[in-house]
Coordinates of C-alpha atoms in Angstrom, one line a residue:
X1 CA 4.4 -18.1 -8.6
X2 CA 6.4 -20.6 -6.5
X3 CA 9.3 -20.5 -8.8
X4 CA 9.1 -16.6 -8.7
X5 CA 9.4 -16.6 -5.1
X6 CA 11.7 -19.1 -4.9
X7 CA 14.0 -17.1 -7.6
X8 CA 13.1 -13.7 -5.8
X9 CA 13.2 -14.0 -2.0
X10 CA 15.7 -17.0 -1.7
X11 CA 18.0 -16.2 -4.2
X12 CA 18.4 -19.4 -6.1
X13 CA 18.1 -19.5 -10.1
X14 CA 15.3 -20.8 -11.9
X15 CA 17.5 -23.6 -13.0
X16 CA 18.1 -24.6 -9.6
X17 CA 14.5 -24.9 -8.8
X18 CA 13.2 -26.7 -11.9
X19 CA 16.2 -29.3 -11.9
X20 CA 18.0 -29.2 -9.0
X21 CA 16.2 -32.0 -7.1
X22 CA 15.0 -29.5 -4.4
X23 CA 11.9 -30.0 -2.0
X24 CA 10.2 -27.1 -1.8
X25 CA 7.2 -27.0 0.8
X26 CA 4.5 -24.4 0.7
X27 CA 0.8 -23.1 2.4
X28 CA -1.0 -24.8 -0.5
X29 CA -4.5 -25.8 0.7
X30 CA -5.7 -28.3 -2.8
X31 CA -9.3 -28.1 -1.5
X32 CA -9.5 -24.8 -1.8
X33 CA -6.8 -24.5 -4.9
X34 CA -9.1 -27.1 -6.5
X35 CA -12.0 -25.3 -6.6
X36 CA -10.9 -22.4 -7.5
X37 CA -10.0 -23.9 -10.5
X38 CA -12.8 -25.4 -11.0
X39 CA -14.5 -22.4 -11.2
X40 CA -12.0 -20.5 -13.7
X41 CA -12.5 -23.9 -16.0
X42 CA -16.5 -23.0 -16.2
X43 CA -17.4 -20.5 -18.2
X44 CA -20.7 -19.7 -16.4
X45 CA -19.2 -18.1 -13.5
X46 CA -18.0 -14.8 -15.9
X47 CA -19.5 -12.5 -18.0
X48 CA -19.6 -13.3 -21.5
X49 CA -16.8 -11.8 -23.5
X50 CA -16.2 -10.6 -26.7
X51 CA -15.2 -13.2 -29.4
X52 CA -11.6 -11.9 -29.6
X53 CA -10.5 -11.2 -26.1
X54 CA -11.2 -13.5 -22.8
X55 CA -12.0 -11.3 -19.9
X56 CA -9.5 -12.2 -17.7
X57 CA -9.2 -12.6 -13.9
X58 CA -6.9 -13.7 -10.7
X59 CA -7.8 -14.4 -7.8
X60 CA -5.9 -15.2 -4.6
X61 CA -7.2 -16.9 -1.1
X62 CA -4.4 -16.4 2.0
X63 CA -4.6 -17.8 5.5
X64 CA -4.9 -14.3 7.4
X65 CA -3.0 -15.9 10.6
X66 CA 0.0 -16.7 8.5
X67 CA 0.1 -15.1 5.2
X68 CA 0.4 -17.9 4.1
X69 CA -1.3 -18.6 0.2
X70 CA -3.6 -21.2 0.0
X71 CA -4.8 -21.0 -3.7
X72 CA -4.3 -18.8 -6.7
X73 CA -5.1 -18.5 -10.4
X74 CA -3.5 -16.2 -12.5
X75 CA -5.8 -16.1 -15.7
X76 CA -8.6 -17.6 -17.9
X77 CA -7.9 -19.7 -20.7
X78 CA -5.3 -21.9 -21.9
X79 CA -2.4 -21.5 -19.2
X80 CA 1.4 -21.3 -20.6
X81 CA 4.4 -21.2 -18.8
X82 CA 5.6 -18.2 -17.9
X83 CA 2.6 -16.0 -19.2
X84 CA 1.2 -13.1 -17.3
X85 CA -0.3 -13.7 -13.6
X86 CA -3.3 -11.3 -12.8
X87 CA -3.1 -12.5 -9.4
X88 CA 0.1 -11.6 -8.9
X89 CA 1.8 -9.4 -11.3
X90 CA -1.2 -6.8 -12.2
X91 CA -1.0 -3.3 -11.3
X92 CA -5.2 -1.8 -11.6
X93 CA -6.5 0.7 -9.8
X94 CA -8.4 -1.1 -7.1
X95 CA -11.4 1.5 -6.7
X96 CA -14.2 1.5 -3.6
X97 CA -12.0 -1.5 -2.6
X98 CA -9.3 0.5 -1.1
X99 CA -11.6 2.8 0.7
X100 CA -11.5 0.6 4.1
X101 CA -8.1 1.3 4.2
X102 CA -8.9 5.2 4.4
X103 CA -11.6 4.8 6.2
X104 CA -9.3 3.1 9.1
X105 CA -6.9 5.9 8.8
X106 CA -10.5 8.0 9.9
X107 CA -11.3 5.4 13.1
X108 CA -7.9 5.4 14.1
X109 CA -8.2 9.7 14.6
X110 CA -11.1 9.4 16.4
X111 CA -14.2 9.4 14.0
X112 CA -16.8 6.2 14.8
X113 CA -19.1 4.2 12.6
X114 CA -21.6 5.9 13.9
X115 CA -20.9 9.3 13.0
X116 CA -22.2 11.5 10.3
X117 CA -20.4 12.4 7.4
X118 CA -21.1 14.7 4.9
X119 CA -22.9 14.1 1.3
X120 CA -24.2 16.7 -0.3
X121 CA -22.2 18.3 -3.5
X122 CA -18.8 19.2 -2.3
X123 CA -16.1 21.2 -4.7
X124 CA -12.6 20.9 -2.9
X125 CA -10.1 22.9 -4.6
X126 CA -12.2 21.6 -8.3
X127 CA -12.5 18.4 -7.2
X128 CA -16.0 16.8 -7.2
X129 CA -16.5 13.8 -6.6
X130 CA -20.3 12.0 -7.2
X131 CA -22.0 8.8 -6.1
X132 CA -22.7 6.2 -8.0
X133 CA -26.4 7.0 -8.3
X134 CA -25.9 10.7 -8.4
X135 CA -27.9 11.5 -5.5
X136 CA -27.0 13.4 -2.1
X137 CA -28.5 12.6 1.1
X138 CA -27.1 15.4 3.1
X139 CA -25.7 13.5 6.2
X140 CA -25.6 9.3 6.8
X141 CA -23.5 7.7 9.3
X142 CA -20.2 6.2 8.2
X143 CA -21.9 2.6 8.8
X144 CA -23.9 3.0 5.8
X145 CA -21.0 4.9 4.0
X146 CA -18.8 2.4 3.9
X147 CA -21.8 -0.4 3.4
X148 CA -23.6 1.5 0.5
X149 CA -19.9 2.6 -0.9
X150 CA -20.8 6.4 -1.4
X151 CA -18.2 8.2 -2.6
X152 CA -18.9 11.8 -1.5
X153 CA -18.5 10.8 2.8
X154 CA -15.1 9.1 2.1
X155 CA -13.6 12.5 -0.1
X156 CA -14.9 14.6 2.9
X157 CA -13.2 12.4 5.5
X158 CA -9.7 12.5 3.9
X159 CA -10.2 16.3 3.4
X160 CA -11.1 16.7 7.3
X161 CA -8.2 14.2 8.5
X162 CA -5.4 15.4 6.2
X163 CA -4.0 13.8 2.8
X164 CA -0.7 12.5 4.2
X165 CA -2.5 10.4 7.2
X166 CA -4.6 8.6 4.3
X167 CA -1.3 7.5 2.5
X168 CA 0.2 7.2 5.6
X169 CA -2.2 4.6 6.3
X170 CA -3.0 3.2 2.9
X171 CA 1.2 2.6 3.0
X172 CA 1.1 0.8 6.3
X173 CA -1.3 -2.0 4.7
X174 CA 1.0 -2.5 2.2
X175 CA -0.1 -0.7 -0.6
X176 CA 2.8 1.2 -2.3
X177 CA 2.0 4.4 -3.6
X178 CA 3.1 7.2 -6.0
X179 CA 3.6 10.8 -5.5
X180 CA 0.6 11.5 -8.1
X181 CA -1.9 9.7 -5.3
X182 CA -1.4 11.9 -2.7
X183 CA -4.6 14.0 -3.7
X184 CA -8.2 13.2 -2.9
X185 CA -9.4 10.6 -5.2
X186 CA -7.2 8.0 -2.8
X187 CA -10.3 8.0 -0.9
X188 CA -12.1 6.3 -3.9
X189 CA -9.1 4.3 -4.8
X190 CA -8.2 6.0 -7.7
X191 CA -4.8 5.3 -7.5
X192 CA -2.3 7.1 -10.2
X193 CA -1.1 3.1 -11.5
X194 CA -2.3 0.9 -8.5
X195 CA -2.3 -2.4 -7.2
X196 CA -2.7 -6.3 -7.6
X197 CA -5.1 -8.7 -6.0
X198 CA -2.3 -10.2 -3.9
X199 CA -1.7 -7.0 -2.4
X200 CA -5.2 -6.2 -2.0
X201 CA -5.8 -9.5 0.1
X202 CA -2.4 -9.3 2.0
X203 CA -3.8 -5.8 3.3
X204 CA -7.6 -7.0 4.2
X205 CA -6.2 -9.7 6.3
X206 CA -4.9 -7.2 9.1
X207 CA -9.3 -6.7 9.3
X208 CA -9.2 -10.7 9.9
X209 CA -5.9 -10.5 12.2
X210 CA -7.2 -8.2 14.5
X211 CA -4.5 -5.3 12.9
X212 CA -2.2 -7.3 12.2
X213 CA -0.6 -7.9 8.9
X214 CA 1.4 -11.3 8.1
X215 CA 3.5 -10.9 5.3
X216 CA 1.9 -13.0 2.1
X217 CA 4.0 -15.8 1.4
X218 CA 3.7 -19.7 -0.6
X219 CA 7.1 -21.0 0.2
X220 CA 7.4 -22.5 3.7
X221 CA 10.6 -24.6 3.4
X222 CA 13.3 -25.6 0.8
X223 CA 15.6 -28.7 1.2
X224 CA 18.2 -29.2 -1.4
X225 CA 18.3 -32.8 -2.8
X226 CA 20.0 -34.2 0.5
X227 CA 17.6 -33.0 2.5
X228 CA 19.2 -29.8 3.8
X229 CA 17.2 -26.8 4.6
X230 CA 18.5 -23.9 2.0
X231 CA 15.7 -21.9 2.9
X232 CA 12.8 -21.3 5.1
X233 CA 10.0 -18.7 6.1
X234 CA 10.7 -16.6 8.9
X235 CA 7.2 -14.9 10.1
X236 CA 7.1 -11.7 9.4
X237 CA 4.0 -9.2 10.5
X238 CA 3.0 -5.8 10.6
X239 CA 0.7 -4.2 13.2
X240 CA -1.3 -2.0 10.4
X241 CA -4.0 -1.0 13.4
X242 CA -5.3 -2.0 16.9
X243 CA -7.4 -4.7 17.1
X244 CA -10.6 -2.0 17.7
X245 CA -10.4 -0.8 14.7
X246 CA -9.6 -4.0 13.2
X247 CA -13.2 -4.9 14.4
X248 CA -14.9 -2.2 13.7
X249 CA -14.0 -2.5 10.7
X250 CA -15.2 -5.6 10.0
X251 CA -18.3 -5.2 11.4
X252 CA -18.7 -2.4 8.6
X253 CA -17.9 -4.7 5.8
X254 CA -20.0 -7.8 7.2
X255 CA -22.6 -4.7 6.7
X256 CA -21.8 -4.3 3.5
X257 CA -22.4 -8.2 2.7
X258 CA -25.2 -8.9 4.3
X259 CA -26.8 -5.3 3.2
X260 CA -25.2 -3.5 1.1
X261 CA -23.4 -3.5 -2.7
X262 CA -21.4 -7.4 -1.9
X263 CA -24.9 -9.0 -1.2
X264 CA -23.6 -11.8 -3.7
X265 CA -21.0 -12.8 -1.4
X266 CA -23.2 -13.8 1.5
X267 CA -22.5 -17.8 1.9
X268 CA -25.5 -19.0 4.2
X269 CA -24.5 -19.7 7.9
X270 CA -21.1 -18.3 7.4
X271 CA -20.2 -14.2 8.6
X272 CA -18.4 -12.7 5.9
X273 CA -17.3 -9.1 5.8
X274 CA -15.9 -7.4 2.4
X275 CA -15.8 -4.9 0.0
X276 CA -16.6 -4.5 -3.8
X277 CA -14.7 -1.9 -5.9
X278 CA -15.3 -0.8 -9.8
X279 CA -13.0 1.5 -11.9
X280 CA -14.6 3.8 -14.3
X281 CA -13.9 3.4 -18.0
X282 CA -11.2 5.6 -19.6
X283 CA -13.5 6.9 -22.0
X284 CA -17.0 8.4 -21.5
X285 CA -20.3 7.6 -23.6
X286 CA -21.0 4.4 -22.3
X287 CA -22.2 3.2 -19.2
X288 CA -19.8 0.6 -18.1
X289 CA -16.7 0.0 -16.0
X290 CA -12.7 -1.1 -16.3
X291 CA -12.4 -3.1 -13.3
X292 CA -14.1 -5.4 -10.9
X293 CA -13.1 -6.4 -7.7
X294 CA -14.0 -7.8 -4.7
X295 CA -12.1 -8.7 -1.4
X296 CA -13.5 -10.6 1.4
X297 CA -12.9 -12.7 4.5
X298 CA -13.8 -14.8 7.2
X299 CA -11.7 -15.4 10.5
X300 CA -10.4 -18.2 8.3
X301 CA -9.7 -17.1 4.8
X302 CA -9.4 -14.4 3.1
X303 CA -9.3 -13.7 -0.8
X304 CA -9.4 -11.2 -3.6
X305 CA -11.1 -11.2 -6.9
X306 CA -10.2 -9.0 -9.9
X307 CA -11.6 -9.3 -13.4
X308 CA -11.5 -7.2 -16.2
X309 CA -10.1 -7.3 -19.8
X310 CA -6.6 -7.1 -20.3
X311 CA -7.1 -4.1 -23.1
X312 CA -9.8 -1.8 -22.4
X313 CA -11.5 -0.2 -25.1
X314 CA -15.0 1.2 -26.1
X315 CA -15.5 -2.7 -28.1
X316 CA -14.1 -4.4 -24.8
X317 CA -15.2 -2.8 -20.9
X318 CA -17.2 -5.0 -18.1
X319 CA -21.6 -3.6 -18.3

């Protein structure tokens, strides 16, 4: 990935950086980078795949004051130069994972976390969406919403505060999206192609940053083989949202951590906010999913997990 930046945002050739002596500095942290490896080395942190296909993963931890990336893995299995980065390169739908980022777009004109939103069976214009345990509860406040990841409040919100201000948001977090997502299912993150966990934990640290976004970045300096600085990081940010919605925000996702579908990330004596997401299968008579994700964060840290199988098929889906 450090060679791709270097190639991509400081225009030098891949030649230069593999053999022209260059000293290229970047946000590495090895503790962390070390045991995220350790972890993709042991087997028992993943489901168990099928004998002929690895489900895959990436993951990728940032320093949300910086943007700067402190570890990343790319894959599973034997790693190869050059071959495919998950962490990086992958383009998935990112599912109830994205929702915070409508849900923002709802804080920001006016709603609270405290209000009641709809969810009962709604049909907008043929669209329908249902919750994950097919049940309605008529009314619950956006808190649990958000925390329990129904689907039905969300699709209501975006509805009541207009299409265009959810991509409008959803854009200003970084996310780029396709004519095709400006419809509804945005709400549930059912983007048209989608988006990569790099992405995905670029946008969650303006939730750490009090709104605001640093541009994601490994590369902090590059001296050619004098010593000469050929290229260095200029901060660049984004103020995605005020810092009140920043927090409330968070306070929602901690909710969903300590209470709600991320129990499993809770780390004792630590606060950690975050949001799971799971893409439904492109094929129906099983019960299963395509994706699994989940992005999370402290003051400190903030990272994004994606795993799923690089083909999916009715042999090969995540239970």
């Amino acid at each position: 990935y450090i060679i791709d930046e270097a190639v991509n945002k400081y225009k030098l050739t891949k030649n230069e950086v593999l053999y022209g002596g260059l000293h290229i500095y970047t946000a590495l942290n090895p503790v962390i980078q070390d045991a995220l490896e350790d972890v993709y080395e042991d087997d028992r942190y993943f489901p168990e795949s099928k004998p002929d296909q690895l489900i895959q993963s990436g993951s990728v931890f940032l320093n949300p004051k910086t943007g700067g990336i402190s570890a990343l893995v790319g894959g599973r299995g034997e790693y190869t130069y050059g071959r495919f980065n998950n962490a990086t390169e992958l383009v998935r739908q990112p599912g109830s994972s994205l929702k915070p980022l409508v849900y923002t777009a709802a804080l920001e004109q006016g709603f609270h976390m405290s209000d009641l939103l709809v969810d009962e069976p709604i049909n907008i214009n043929g669209y329908s969406p249902q919750n994950f345990d097919h049940k309605f509860r008529g009314q619950v406040t956006m808190y649990d919403a958000v925390t329990q990841s129904y689907n039905i409040p969300p699709v209501w919100l975006l509805n009541n505060i207009g299409i265009e201000n959810g991509v409008r948001a959803v854009e200003r977090f970084g996310i780029p999206l396709e004519e095709h997502d400006h419809n509804l299912g945005l709400a549930l993150g059912g983007l048209h192609k989608g988006t990569s966990p790099l992405r995905m934990a670029q946008a969650f640290s303006a939730f750490a940053n009090n709104g605001v976004m640093m541009n994601a970045h490994a590369i902090l300096e590059i001296n050619d083989s004098e010593g000469e600085v050929i290229g260095k990081w200029r901060e660049q940010s984004v103020e995605v949202t005020d810092a009140e919605v920043a927090q409330q925000m968070t306070y929602m996702l901690q909710g969903a951590v300590e209470e709600g579908t991320a129990k499993k990330a809770q780390i004792s004596g630590m606060e950690v906010a975050g949001k799971t997401g799971t893409t439904q299968l492109p094929f129906t008579g099983v019960d299963g999913s395509k994706d699994h994700w989940f992005v999370g964060y402290t003051p400190d840290i903030v990272g994004a997990v994606w795993l799923g199988y690089d083909q999916t098929d009715p042999e090969h889906y995540l239970t």
